[in-house]
XYZ file of N, CA and C in Angstrom:
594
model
N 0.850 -1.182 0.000
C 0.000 0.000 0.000
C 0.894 1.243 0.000
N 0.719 2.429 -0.529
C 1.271 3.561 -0.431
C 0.898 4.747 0.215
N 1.081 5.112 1.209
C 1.229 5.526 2.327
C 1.939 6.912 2.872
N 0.988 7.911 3.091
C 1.182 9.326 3.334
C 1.274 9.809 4.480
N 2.534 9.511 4.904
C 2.427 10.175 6.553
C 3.193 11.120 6.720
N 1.924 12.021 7.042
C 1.730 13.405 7.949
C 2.793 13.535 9.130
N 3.772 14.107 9.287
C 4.001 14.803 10.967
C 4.042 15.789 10.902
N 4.268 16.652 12.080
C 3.621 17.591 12.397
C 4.162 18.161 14.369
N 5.543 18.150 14.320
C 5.794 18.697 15.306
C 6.988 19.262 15.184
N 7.545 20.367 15.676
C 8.599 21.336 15.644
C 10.049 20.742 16.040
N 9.729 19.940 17.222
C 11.315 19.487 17.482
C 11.666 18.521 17.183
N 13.265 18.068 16.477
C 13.368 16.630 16.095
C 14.017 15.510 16.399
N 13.793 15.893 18.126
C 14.148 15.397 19.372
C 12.873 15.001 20.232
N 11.819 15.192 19.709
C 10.496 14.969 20.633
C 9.962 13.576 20.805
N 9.649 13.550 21.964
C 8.756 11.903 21.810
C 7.731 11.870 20.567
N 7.199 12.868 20.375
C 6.497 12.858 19.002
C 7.399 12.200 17.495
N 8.650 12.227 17.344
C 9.409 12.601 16.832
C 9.522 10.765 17.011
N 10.328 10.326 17.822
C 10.157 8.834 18.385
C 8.717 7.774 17.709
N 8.064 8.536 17.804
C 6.474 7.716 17.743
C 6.643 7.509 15.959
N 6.701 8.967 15.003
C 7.050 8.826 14.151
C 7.965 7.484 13.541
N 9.393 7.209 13.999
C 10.653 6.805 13.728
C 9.557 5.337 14.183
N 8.658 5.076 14.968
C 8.293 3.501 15.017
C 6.902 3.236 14.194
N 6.182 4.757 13.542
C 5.805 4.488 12.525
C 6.816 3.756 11.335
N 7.144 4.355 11.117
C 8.335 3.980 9.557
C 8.620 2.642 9.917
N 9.214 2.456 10.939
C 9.619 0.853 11.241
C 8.850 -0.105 10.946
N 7.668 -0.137 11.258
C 6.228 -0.806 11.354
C 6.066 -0.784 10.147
N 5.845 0.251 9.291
C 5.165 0.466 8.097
C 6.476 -0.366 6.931
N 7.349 -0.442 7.284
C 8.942 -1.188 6.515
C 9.151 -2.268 6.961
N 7.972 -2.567 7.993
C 7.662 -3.950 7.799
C 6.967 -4.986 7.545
N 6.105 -4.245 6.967
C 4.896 -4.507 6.363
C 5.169 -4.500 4.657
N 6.509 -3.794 4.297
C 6.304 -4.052 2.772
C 5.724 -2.476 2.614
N 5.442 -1.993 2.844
C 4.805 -0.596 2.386
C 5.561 0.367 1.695
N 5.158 1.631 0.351
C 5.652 2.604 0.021
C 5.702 3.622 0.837
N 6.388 4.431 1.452
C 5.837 5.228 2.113
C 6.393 6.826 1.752
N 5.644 7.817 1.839
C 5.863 9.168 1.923
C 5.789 10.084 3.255
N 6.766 10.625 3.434
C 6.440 11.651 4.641
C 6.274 13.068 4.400
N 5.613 13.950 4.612
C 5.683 15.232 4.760
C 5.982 15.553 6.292
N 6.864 16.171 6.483
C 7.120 16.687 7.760
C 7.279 18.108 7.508
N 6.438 18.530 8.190
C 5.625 20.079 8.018
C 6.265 21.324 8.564
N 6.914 21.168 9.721
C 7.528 21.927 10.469
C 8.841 21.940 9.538
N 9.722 20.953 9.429
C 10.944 20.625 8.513
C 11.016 21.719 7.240
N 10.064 21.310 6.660
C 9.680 21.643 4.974
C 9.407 23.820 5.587
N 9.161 24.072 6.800
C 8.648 24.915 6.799
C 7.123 25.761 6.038
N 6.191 24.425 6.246
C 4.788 24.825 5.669
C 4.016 25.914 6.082
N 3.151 26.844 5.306
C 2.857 27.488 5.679
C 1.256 27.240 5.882
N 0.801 27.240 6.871
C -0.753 26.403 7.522
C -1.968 27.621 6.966
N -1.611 28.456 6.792
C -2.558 29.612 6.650
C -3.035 29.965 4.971
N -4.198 30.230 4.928
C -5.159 30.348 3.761
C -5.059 31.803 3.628
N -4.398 31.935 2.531
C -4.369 33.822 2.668
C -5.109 34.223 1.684
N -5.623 35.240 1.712
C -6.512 36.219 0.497
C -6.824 35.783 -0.541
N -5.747 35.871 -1.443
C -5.534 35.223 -3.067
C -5.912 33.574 -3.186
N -5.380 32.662 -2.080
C -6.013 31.428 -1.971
C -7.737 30.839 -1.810
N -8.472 31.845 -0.836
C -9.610 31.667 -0.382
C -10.303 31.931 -1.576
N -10.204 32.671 -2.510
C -10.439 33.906 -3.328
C -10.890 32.554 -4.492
N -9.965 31.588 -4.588
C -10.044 30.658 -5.691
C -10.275 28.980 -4.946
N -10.834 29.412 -3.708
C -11.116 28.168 -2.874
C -11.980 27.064 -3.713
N -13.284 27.694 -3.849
C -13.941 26.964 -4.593
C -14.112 26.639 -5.960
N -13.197 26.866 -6.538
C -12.577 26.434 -7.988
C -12.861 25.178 -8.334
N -13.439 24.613 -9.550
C -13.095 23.526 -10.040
C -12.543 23.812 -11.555
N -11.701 23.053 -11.509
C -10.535 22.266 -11.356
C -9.924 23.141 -10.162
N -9.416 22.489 -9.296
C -8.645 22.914 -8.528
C -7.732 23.882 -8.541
N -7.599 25.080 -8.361
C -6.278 26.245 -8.525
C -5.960 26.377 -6.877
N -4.406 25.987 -6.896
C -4.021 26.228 -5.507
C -2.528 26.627 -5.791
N -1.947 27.090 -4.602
C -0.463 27.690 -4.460
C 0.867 26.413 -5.049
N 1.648 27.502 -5.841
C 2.561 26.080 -6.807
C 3.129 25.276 -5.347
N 3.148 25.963 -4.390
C 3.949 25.189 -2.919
C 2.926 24.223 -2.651
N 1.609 24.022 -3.017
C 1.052 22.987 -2.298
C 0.830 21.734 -3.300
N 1.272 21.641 -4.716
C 1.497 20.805 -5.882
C 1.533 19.500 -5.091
N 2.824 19.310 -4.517
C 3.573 18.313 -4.196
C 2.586 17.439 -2.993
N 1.982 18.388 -2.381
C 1.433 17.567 -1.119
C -0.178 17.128 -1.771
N -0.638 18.094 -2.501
C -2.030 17.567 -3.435
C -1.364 16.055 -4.276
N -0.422 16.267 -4.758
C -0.294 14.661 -5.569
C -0.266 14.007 -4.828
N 0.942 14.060 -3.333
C 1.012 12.675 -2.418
C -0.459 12.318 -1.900
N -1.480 13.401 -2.113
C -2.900 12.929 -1.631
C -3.327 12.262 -2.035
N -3.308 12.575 -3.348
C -4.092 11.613 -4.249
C -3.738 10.531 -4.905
N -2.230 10.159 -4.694
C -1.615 9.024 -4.942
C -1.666 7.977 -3.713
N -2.110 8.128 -2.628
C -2.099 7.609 -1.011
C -2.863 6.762 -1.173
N -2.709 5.785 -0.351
C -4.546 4.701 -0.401
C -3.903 4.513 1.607
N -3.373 5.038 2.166
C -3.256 5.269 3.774
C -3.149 6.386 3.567
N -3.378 7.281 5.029
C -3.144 8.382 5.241
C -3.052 8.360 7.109
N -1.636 8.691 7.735
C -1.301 8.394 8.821
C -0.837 10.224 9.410
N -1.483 10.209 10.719
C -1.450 11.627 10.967
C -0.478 11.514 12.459
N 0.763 11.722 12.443
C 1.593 11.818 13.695
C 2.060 13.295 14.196
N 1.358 13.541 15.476
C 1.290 14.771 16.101
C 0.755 14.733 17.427
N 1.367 16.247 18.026
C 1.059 16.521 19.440
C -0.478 16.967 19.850
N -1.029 16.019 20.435
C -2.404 17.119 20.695
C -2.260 18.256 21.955
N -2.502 19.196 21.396
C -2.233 20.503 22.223
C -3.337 21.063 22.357
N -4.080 21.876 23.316
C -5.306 22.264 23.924
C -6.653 21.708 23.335
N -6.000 20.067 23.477
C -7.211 18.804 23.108
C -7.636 18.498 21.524
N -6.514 19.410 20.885
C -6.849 18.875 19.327
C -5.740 19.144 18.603
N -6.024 19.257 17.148
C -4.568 19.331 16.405
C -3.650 20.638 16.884
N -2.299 20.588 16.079
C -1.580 21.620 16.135
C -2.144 22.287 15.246
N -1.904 23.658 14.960
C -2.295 24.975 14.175
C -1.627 24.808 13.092
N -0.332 24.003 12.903
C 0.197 23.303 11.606
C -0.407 22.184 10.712
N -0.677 21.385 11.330
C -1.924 20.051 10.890
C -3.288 20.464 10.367
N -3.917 21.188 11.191
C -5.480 22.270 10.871
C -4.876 22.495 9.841
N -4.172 23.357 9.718
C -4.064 24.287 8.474
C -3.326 23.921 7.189
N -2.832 22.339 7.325
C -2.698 21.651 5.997
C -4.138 20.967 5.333
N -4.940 20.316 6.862
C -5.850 19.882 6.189
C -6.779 20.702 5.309
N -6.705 22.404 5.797
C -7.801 23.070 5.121
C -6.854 23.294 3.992
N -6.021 23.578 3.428
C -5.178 23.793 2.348
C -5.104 22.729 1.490
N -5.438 21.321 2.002
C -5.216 19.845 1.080
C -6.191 19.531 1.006
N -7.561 19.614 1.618
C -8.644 18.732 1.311
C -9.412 19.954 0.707
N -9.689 20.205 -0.248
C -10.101 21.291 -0.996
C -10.632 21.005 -2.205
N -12.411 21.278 -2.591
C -12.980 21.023 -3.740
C -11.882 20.679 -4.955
N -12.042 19.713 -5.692
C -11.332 19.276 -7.099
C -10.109 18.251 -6.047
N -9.925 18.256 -5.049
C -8.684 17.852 -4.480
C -9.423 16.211 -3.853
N -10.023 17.066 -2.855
C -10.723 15.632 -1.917
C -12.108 15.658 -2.453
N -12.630 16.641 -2.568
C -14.033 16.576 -2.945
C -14.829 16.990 -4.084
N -15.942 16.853 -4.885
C -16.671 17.730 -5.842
C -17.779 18.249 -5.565
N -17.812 19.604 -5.523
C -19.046 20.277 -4.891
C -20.520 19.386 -5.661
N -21.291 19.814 -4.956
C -22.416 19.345 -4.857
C -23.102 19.904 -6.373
N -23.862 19.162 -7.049
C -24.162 19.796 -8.294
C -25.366 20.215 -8.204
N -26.203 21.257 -9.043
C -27.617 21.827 -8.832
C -28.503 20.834 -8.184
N -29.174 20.546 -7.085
C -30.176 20.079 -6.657
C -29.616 18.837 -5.329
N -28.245 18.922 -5.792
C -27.690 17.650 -4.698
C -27.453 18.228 -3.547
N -27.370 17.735 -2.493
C -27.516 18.186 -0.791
C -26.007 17.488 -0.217
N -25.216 17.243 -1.090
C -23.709 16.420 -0.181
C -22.931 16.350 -1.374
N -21.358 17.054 -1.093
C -20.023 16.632 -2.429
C -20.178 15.453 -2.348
N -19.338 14.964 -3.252
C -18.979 13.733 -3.739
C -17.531 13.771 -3.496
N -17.064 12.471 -2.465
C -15.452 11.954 -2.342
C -14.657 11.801 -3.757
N -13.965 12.843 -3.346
C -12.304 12.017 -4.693
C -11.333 11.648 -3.651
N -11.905 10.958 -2.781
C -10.793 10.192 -1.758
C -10.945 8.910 -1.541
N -12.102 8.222 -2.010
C -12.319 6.818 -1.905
C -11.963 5.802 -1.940
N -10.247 5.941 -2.894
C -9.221 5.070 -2.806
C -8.368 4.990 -1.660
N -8.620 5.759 -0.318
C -7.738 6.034 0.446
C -8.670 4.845 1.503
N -7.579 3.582 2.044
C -8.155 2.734 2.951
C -7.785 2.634 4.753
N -6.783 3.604 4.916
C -6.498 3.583 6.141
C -6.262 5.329 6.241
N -6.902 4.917 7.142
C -6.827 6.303 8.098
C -6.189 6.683 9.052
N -4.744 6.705 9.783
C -4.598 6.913 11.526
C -4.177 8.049 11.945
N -4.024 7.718 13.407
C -3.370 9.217 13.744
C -2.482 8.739 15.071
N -1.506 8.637 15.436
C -0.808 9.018 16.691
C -0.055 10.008 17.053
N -0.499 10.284 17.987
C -0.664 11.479 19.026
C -0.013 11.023 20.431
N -0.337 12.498 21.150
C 0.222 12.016 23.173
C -0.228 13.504 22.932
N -0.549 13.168 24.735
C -0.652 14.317 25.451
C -0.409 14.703 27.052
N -0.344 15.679 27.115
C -0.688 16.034 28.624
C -1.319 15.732 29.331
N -2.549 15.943 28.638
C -4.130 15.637 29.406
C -4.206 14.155 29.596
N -5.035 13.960 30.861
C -5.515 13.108 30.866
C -6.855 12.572 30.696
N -7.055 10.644 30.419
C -8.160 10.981 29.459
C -9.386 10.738 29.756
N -9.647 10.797 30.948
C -11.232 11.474 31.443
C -11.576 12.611 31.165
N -10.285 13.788 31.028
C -10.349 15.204 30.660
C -11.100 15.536 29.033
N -9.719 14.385 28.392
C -10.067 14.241 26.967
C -11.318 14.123 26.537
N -12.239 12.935 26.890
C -13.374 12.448 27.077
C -14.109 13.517 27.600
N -14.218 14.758 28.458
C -14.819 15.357 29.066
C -15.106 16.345 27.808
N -13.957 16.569 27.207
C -13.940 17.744 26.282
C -14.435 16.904 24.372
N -14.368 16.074 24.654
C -14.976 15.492 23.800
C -14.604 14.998 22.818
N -12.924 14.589 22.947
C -12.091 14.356 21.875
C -12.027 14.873 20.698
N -11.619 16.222 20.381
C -12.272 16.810 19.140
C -10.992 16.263 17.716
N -10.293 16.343 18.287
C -8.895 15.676 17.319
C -9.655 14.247 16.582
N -9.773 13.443 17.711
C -9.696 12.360 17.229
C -11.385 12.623 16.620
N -11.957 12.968 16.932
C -13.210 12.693 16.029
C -13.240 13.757 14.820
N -12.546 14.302 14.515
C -12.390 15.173 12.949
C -11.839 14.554 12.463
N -10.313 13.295 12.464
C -9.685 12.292 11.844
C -10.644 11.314 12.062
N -11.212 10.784 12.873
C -11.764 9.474 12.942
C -13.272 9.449 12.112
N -13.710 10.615 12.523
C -15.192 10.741 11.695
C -15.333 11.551 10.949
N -14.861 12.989 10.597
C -15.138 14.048 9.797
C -14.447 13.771 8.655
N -12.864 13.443 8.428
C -12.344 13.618 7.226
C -12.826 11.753 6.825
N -12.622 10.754 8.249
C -12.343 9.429 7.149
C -13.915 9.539 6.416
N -14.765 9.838 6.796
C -16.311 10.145 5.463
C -15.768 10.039 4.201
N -15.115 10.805 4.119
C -14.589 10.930 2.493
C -13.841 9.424 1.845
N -13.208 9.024 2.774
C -12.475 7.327 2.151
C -13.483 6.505 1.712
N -12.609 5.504 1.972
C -13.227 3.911 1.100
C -14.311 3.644 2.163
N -15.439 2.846 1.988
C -16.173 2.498 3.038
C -15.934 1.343 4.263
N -15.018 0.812 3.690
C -14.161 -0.290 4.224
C -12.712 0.399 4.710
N -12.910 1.232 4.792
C -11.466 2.166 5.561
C -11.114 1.573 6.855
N -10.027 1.531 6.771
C -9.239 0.816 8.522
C -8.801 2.007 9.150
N -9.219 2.356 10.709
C -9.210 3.182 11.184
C -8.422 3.262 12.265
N -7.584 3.741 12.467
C -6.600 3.644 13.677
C -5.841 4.688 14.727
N -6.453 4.462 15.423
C -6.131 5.783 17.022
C -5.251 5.706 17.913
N -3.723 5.777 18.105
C -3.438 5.374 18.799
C -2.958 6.696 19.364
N -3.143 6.767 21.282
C -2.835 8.143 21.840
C -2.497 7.810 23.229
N -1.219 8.046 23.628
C -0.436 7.957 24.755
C -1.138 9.465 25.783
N -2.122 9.160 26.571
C -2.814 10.058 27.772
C -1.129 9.998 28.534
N -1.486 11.624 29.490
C -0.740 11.939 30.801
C 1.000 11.716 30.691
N 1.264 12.596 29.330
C 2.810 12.529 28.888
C 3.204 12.739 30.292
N 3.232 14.091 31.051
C 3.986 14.700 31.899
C 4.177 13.702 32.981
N 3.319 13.105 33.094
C 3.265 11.781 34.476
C 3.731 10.172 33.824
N 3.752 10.034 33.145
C 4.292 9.365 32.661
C 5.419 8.735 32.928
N 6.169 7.417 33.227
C 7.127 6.528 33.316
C 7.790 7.103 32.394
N 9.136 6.641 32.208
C 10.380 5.931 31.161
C 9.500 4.519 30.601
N 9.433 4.077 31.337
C 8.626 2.696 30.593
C 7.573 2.743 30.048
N 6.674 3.186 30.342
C 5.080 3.322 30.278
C 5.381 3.972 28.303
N 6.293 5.534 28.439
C 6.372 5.645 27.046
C 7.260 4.658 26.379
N 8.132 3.727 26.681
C 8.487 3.050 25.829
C 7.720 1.583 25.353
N 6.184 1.174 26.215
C 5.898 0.609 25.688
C 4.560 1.082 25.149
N 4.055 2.559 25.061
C 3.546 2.911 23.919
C 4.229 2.997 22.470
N 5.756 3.361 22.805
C 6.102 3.489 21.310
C 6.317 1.838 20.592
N 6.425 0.784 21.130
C 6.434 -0.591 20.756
C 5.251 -1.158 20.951
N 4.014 -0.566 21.436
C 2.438 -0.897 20.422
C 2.468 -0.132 18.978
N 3.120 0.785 19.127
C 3.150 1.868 17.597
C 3.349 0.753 16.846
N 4.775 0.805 16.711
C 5.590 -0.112 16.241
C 4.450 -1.451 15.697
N 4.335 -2.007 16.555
C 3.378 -3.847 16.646
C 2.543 -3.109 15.761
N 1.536 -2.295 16.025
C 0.168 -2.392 15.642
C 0.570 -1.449 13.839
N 1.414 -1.082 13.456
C 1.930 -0.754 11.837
C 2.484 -1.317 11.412
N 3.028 -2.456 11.729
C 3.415 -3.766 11.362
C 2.372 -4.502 10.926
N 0.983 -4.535 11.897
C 0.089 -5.028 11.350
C -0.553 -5.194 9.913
N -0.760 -3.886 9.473
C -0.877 -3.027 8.515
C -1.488 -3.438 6.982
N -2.135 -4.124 6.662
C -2.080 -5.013 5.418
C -2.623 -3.626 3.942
């Protein structure tokens, strides 16, 4: 399978950073193609400015020549793996602001035509969905607030995939309290469970 994984954190020393490095492992052992965008690295810019919004709803798609590269790895993907920090209970402000820049009429979707009430997916070839994450919080908190991360990856964008999409959450609660051990055997479920991977 060919395989688009997202990161999405600033330092490249972070346990985030770690979680990543046992994605790849997992996924190279499974036989997989894989692509990374690393967002912070590449220095992406998350924000929809004037001239972009302006031609948002375009079909055929018109978007910035900088976002070429990450529209093809979209649409060449049949996974799509999202590795990042959840910070005040949802994505980073880097992640948000690729997804609104990449999933964009002619890209992921086709607007709705005279009389229809819902776009139509141009993502349907895409069969896995994940995301790993960690946080601070802990996850009665998470749960309290209503998991908004994981339910915009888990339910809002995977809509658009295959209907048979494999869906996968994996999120290390209560970084700060946290063992030496405890994170090293979240990062070797990473690992196990992208190995899985078919």
């Amino acid at each position: 399978m060919r395989i688009l994984v997202v990161y999405a954190h600033p330092h490249p020393q972070s346990f985030c950073h770690a979680a990543l490095e046992r994605v790849l492992a997992g996924l190279a052992i499974g036989g997989h193609e894989v692509d990374v965008l690393d967002l912070y690295a590449e220095g992406f810019n998350p924000v929809i400015d004037e001239a972009e919004w302006k031609v948002y709803m375009s079909e055929p798609a018109r978007f910035a020549d900088s976002m070429r590269r990450h529209v093809e790895l979209l649409r060449q993907a049949e996974g799509l793996v999202f590795v990042y920090p959840t910070w005040l209970f949802s994505l980073p402000a880097m992640l948000k602001g690729w997804l609104d820049r990449v999933f964009v009429p002619s890209v992921s979707f086709s607007l709705p035509a005279q009389g229809e009430s819902a776009p139509t997916s141009l993502l349907r070839h895409i069969r896995l969905v994940a995301a790993v994450t960690s946080t601070g919080t802990p996850w009665w908190l998470m749960a309290a607030s209503g998991f908004p991360g994981k339910r915009l990856i888990r339910r809002a964008i995977r809509l658009g995939f295959s209907i048979r999409c494999e869906n996968i959450w994996l999120c290390l609660h209560g970084m700060e309290t946290n063992t030496h051990a405890q994170r090293a055997r979240h990062l070797e479920r990473v690992e196990r469970r992208f190995a899985r991977v078919r």
